[in-house]
XYZ file of C-alpha atoms in Angstrom:
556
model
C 131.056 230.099 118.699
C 129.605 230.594 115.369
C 129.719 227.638 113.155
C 130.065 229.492 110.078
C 133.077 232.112 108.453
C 133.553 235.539 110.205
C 132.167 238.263 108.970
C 132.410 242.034 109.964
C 129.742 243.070 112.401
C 127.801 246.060 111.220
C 127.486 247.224 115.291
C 129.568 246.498 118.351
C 128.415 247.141 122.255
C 131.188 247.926 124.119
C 130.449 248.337 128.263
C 132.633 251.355 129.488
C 134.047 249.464 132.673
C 135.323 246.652 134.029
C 133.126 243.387 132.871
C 131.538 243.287 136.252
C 130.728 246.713 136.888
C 127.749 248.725 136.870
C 128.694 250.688 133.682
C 126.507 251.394 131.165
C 127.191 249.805 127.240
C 127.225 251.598 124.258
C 126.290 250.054 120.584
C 128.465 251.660 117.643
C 129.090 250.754 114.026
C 131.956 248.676 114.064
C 134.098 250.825 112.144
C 133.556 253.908 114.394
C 134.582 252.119 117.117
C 137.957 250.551 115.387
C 138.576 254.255 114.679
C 138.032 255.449 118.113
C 140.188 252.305 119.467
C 142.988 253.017 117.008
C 142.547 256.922 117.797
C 142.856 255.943 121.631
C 145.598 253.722 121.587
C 148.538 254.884 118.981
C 149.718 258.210 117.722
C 148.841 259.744 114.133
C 152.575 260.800 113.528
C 153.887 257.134 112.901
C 154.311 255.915 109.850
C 151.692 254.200 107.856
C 152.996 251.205 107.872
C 152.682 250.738 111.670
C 149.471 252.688 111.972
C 148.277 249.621 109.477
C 149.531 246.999 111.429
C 148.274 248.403 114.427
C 144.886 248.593 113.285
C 145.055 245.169 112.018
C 145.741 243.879 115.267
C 143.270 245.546 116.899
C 140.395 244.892 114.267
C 141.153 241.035 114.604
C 141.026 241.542 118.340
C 137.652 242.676 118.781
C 136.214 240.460 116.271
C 137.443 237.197 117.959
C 135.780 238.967 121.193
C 132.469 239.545 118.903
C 132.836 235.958 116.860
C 133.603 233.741 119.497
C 130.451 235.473 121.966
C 133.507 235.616 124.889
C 131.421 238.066 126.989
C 128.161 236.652 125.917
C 128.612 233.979 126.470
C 129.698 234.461 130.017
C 126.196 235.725 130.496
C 127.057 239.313 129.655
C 124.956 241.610 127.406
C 128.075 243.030 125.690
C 130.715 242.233 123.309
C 133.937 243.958 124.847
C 134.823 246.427 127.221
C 136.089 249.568 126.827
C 138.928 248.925 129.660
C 142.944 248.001 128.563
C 142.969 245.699 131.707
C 140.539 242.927 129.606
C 140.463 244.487 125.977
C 141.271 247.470 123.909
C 140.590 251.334 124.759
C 137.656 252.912 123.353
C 136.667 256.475 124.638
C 133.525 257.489 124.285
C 133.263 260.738 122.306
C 136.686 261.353 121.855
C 137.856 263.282 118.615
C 138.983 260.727 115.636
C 142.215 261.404 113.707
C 142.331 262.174 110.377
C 144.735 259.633 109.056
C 143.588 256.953 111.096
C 139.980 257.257 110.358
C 141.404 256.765 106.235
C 143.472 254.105 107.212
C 140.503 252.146 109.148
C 137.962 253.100 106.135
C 140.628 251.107 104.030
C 141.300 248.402 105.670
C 138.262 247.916 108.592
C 136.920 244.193 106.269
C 140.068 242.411 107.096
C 141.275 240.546 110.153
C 144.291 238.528 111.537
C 143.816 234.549 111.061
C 145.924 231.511 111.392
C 146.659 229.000 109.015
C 143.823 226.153 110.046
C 141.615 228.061 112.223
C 138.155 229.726 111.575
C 138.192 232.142 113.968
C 140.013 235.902 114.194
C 143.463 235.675 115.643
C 143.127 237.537 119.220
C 145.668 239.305 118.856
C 147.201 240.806 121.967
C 149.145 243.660 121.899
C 150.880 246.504 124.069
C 153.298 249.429 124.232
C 156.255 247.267 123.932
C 157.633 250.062 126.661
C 155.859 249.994 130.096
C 154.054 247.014 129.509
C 156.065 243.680 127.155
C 154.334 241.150 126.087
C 153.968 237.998 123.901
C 152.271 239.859 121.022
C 152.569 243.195 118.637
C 154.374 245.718 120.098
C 153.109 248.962 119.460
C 156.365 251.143 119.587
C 157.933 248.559 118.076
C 156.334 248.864 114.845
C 157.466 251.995 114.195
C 160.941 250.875 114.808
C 159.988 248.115 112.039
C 158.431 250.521 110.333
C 161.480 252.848 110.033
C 163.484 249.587 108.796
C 161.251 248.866 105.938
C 159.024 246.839 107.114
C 155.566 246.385 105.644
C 152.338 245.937 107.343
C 152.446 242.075 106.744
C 155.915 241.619 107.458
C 154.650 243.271 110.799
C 152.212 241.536 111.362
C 154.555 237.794 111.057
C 157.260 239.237 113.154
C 154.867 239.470 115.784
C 152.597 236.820 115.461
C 154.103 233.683 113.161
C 154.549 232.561 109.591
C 151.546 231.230 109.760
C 148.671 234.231 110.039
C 147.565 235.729 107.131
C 145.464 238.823 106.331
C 141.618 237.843 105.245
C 140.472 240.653 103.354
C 137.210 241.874 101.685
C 135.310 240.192 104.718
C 131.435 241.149 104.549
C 130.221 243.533 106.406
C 126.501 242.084 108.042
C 124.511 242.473 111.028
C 125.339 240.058 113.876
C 123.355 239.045 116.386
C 124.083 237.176 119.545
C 124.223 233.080 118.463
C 121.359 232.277 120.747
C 118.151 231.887 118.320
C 115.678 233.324 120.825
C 113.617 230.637 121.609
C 113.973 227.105 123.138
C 115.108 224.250 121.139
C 113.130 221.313 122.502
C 111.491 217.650 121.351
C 110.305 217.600 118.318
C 112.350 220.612 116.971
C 114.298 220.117 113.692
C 116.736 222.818 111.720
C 119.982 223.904 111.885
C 120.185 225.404 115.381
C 119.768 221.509 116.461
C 122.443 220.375 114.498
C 124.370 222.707 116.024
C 123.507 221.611 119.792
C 124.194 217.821 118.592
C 127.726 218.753 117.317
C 128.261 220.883 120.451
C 127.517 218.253 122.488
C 129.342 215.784 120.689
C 132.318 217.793 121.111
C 132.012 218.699 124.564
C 131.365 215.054 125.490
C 134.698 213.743 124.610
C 135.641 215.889 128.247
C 132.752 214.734 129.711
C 131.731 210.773 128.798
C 129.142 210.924 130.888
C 127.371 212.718 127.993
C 125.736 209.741 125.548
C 127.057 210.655 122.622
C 124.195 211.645 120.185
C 122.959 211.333 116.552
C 123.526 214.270 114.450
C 120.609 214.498 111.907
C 119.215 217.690 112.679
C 116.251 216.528 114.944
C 115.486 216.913 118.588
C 114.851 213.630 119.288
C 114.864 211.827 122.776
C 118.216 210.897 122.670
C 119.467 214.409 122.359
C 117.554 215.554 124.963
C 119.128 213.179 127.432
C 122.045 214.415 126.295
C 120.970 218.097 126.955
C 119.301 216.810 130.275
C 122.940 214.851 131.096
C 125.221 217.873 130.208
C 122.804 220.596 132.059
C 123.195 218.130 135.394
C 126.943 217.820 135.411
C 126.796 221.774 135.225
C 124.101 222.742 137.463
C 121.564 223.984 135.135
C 117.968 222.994 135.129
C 117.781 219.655 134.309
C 114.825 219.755 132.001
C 116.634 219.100 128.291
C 115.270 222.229 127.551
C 117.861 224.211 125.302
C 117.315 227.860 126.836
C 119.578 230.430 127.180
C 121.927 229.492 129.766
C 122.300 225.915 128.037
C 123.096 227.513 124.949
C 125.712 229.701 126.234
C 127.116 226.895 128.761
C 127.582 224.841 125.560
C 129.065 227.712 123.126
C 131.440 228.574 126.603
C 132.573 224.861 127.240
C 133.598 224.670 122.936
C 135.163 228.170 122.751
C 137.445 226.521 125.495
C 138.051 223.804 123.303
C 138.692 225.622 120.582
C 140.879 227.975 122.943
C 143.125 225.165 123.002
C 143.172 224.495 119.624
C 144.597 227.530 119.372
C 147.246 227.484 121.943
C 148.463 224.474 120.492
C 148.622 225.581 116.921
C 150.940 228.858 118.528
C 153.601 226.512 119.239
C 155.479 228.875 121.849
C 153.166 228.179 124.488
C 152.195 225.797 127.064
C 154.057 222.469 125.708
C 156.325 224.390 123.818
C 158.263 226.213 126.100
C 160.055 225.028 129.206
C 157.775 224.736 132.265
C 160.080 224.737 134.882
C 159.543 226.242 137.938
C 160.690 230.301 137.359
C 161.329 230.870 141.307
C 158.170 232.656 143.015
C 155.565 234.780 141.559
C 153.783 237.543 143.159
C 152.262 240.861 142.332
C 154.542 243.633 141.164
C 156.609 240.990 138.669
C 157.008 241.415 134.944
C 158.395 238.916 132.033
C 158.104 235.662 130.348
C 156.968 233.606 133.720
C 153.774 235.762 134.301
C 153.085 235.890 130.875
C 152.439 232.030 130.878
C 151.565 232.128 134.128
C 148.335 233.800 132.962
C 147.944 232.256 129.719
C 147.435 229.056 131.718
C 145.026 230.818 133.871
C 143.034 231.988 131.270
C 142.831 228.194 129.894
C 141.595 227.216 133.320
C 138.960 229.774 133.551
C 137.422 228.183 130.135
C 136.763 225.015 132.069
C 136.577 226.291 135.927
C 134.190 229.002 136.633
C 135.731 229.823 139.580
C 139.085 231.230 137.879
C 138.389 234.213 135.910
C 140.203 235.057 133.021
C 143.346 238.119 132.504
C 145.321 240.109 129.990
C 148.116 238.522 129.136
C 150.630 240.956 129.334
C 152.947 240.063 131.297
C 152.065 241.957 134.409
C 151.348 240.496 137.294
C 148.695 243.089 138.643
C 145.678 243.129 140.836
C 143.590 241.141 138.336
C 146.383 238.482 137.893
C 146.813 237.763 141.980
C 142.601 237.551 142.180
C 142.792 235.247 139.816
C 145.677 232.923 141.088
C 143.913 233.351 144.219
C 140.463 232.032 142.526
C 142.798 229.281 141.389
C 144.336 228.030 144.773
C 140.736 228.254 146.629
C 139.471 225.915 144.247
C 141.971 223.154 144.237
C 142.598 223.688 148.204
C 145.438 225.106 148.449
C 146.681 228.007 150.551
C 145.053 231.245 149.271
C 148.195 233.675 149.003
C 147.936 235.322 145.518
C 151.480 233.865 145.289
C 152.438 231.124 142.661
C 154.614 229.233 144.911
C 156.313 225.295 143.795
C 153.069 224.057 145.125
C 150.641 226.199 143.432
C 152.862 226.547 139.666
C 153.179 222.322 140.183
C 148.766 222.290 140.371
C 148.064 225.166 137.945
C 150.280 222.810 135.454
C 149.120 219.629 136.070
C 145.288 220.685 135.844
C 146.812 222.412 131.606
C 148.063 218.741 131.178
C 144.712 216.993 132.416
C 142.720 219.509 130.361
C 145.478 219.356 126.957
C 144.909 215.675 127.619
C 140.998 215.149 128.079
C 140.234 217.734 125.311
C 142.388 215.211 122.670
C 144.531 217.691 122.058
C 147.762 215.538 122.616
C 148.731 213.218 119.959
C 150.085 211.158 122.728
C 146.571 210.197 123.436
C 144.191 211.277 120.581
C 142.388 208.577 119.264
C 141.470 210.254 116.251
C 142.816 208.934 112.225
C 145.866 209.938 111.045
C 145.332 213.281 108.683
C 146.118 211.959 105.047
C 149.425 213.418 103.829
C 148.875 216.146 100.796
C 149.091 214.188 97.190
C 151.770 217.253 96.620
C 149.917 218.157 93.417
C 146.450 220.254 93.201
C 143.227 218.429 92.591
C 140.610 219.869 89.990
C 137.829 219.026 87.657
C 138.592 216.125 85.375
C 141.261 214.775 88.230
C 141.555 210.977 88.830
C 143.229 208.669 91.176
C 143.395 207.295 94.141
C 144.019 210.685 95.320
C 140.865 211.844 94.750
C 139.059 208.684 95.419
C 140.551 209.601 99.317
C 139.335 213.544 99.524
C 135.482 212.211 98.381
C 135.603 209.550 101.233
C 136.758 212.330 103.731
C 134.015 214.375 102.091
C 131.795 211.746 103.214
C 132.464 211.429 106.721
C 131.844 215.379 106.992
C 128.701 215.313 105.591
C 126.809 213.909 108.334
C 127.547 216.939 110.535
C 127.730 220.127 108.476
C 124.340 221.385 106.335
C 124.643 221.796 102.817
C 127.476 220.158 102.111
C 126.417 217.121 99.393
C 127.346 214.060 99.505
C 129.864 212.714 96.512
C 130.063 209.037 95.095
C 133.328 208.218 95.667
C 134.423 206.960 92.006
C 137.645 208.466 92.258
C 137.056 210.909 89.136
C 136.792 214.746 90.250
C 133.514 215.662 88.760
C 131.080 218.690 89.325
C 129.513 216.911 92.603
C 133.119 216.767 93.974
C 133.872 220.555 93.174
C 130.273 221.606 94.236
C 130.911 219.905 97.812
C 134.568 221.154 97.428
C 133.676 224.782 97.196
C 131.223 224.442 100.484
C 134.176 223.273 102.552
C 136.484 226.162 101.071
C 133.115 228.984 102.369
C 133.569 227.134 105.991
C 137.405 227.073 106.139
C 137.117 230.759 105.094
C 139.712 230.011 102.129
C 139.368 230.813 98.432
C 136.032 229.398 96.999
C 137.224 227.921 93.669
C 136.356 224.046 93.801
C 140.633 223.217 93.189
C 141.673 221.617 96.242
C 145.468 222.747 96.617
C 147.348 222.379 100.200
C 145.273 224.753 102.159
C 142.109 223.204 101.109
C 143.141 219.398 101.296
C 144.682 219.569 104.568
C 141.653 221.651 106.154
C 138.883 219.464 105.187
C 141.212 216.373 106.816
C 141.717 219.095 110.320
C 137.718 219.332 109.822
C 137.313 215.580 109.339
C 139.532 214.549 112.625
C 137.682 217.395 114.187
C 134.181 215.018 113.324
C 135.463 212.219 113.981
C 136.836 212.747 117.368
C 133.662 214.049 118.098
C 131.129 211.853 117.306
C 133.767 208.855 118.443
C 132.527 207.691 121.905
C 134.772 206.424 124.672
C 134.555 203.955 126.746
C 132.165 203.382 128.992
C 129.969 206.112 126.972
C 126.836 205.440 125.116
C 127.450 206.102 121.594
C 124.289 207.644 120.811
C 122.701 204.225 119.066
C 121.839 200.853 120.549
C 124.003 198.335 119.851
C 122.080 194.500 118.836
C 122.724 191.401 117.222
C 124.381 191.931 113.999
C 126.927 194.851 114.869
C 130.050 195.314 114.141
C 133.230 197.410 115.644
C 135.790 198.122 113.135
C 138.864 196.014 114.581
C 141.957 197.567 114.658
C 143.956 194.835 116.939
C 143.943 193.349 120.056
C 142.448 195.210 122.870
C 144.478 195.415 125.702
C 143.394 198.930 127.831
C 140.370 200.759 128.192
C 141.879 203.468 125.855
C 142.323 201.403 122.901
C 138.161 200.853 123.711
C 137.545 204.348 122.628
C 135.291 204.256 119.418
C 134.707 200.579 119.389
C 131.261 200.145 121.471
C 130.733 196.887 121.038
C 134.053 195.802 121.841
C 133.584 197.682 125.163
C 130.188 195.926 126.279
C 132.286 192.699 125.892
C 134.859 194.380 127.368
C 132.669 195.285 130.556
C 130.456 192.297 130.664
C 133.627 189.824 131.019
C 134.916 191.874 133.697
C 131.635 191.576 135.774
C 131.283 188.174 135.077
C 134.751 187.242 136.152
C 135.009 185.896 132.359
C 138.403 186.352 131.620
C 139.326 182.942 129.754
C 135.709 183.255 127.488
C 136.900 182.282 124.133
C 135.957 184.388 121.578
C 134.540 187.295 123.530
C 135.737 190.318 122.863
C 135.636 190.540 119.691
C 133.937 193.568 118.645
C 131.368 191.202 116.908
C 127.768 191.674 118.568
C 126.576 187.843 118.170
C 124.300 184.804 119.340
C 126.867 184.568 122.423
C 127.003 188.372 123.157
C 123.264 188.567 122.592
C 122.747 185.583 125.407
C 125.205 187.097 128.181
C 123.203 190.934 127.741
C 120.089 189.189 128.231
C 121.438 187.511 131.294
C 122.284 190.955 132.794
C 119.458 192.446 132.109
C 117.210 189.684 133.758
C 119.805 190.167 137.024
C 118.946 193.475 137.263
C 115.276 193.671 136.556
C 115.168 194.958 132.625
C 113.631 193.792 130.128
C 115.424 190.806 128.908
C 115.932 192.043 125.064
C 119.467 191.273 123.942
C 119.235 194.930 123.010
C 122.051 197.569 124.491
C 119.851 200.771 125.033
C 121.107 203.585 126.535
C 119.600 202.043 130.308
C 120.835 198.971 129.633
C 124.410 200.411 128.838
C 124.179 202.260 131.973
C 123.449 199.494 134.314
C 126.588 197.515 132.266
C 128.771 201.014 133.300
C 127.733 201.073 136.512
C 128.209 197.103 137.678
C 131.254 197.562 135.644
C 132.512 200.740 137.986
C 131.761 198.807 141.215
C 133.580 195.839 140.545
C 136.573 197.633 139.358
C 136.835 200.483 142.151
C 136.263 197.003 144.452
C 139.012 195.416 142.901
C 141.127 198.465 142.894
């Protein structure tokens, strides 16, 4: 996924056929192929107000497909396909309707987007008569319609209080995200920033990932990170960012950032009751298949096994292939039919996934988000208010380019508004420097968004040796691993009292790295053969991990 603001691709190559089959792709201007979708799919005779928020729907569809590379990358040199099963209907040559082709010239720079994210809504749609679904109704917009309704009004009925319509979106050429060549030692720019903060982000699934300095050089501890992530997922292990490392990172954060976006619906997943809705199989319609298969498609952003599925509702062919996929990779009988046993796994793998990825506040270890100081902030502003958004500036700074850092004197001056203004361009929201609601509580989303990222957990390597003279930042008494999270030094202690059977030490831990904690890592590095240094290096930190593993799967 792009890590800047949408903007409207000037082309769009569409593969006429399933995503898998041997059809060939064609690459149109954008706009000719939102007219030929809109052409395809609804009728010229309704009224302009559901023609309009028909379109709208299906602009922001295809540019989620296009911003957040879903097909790409998957490995797939295309942005959509032209078949209703996966996406939208596009016929190739077809005549284009008058109205709809003014309609689309109108309004083709604007897409769906929800309050807090970055990325297009994907907005999914159907007939509303032989296929329902958890989306825009097409026939039921002109019902609206016929009531009065307005586009926008539409477009909330459907899809919440809480998507908007961006307009006046730039029209550019897009390319595919991967920047043609390898990034590799010794590289510095942007496109390494963006593989630190990818693998940051991704690491907080998968500790085994050292977490890594973001600065904007390939250094050597990034590309143990790259060499760590492309082990766990079978890619050559060479920390080499090529191709398929690129697009296995953008993949594994899309999923994230799938999530994100379940959670922020509110209807789904956690919000609705999960109870068992008596068997599924192919041939059913209604509310149960249509989470049914929004929880498959969650799974298939972390399992490649599962493929993804329209959510509409429908429990077809593609739907039982993919609960199918589903039971053959957690072992259990492959019928195509979500049974107690298989609904019970397929929910319990959402949780584990909701609950790894952070995204429960049950177990996030992220800051609290700073409440709104209920009145805007602008130039000449003072306060403690103020003093609070240029510290949050701060801790953003490290990971996004051209953003400036601000002294944080608590008076709103042109250093403030300048960094300000930068944050408005990435949370695609008006770029005027006055930090009202929208603006104040999307830099803090952006800054727990950092800080979860670049906070290790335990038993991870946080991307910097830890020596004599460290500090954690102490927030209480330790009591679980969990409350370890973000507090390395604490969890050396932590490990090294455990292997040492030290459990009445006084003093230790105490998230202070001194004389005593110095002493004891020398000790285990001269038991296992290191250099005795005192310093915590990423080998060092391993060995710790791994005596600290075996004597607690021993014990356990």
């Amino acid at each position: 996924m792009p890590d800047t603001t949408p903007v409207i691709p000037e082309f769009i190559t569409v593969h006429l056929g399933a995503p898998d089959s041997n059809a060939p792709n064609v690459t149109v201007r954008f706009i000719d192929y939102i007219k030929n979708v809109a052409s395809s799919e609804i009728y010229p005779t309704w009224p302009e107000s559901a023609l309009r928020a028909n379109i709208y729907a299906q602009i922001s569809f295809a540019l989620n497909k296009v911003y957040t590379e879903f097909y790409r990358s998957r490995g797939y040199d295309f942005d959509i396909t032209n078949t209703t099963q996966f996406d939208q209907a596009y016929v190739q040559g077809r005549n284009i309707f008058g109205d709809i082709s003014d309609i689309v010239d109108d309004i083709f720079d604007s897409y769906l987007r929800r309050n807090g994210a970055i990325e297009p809504l994907a907005a999914q749609f159907c007939n509303g008569t032989t296929v329902t679904c958890n989306g825009l109704s097409q026939w039921g917009t002109v019902t609206l319609a016929n009531q009065g309704y307005l586009p926008f009004q539409m477009i909330r009925y459907y899809y919440g209080d809480d998507v908007n319509i961006i307009t006046n979106v730039p029209v550019e050429a897009v390319g595919e995200s991967y920047p043609g060549t390898p990034i590799r030692l010794g590289d510095v720019g942007t496109d390494v920033l963006r593989v630190q903060i990818l693998l940051n982000a991704i690491s907080t699934n998968y500790p085994a990932i050292p977490k890594v300095p973001t600065g904007a050089v390939f250094g050597e501890s990034t590309e143990n990170a790259v060499r760590t992530f492309q082990r766990i997922f079978n890619l050559t292990p060479d920390g080499v960012v090529g191709r398929a490392t690129w697009y296995k990172l953008v993949s594994l954060f899309t999923g994230i950032n799938r999530l994100n976006e379940l959670n922020a619906r509110g209807d789904v997943i956690f919000g609705l009751s999960l109870e068992y809705p008596e068997a599924l199989r192919e041939g059913d319609t209604g509310q149960g298949v249509y989470i049914l298969q929004l929880m498959l498609n969650v799974l298939a952003e972390y399992y490649d096994t599962v493929p993804s599925v329209t959510e509409d509702g429908v429990y077809g062919p593609a739907t039982t292939r993919a609960v199918s996929a589903f039971q053959r990779t957690y072992g259990l009988p492959v019928d195509g039919v979500v049974g107690p046993l298989t609904w019970e796994s397929m929910y319990n793998a959402i949780k584990g996934i909701y609950i790894a990825t952070g995204r429960s506040a049950e177990f996030t270890t992220a800051p609290a988000m700073a409440p709104f100081p209920g009145m805007p902030l602008t130039m000449g502003a003072r306060g403690n208010a103020v003093m609070t958004l240029q510290n949050h500036i701060n801790d953003v700074v490290p990971v996004f380019a051209n953003i400036p850092t601000v002294n944080p004197t608590g008076n709103y001056g042109p250093n403030t508004k300048a960094a300000v203004t930068e944050l408005q361009n990435r949370l695609n929201l008006p770029q005027n420097g006055t930090v009202d609601e929208n603006t104040w509580n999307g830099i803090e989303r952006m800054r727990t968004q950092v800080i979860r990222g670049s906070e290790a957990q335990f038993g991870q390597y946080p991307g910097f040796d830890l020596r004599e003279g460290m500090q954690d930042e102490i927030r209480g008494i330790a009591i679980t691993t969990e409350e370890l999270t973000g507090r390395p030094v604490y969890s050396i202690q932590y490990m090294l009292r455990m292997i040492n059977r030290e459990k009445d030490l006084p003093g230790i831990p105490d998230g202070i790295f001194g004389p005593q904690t110095t002493e004891r890592v020398r000790v285990f590095q001269t038991e296992q053969g290191l250099q005795p240094t005192g310093i915590v290096d990423i080998v060092t930190f391993d060995a710790i991990k791994i005596a600290y593993d075996e004597d607690f799967f021993t014990d356990n």
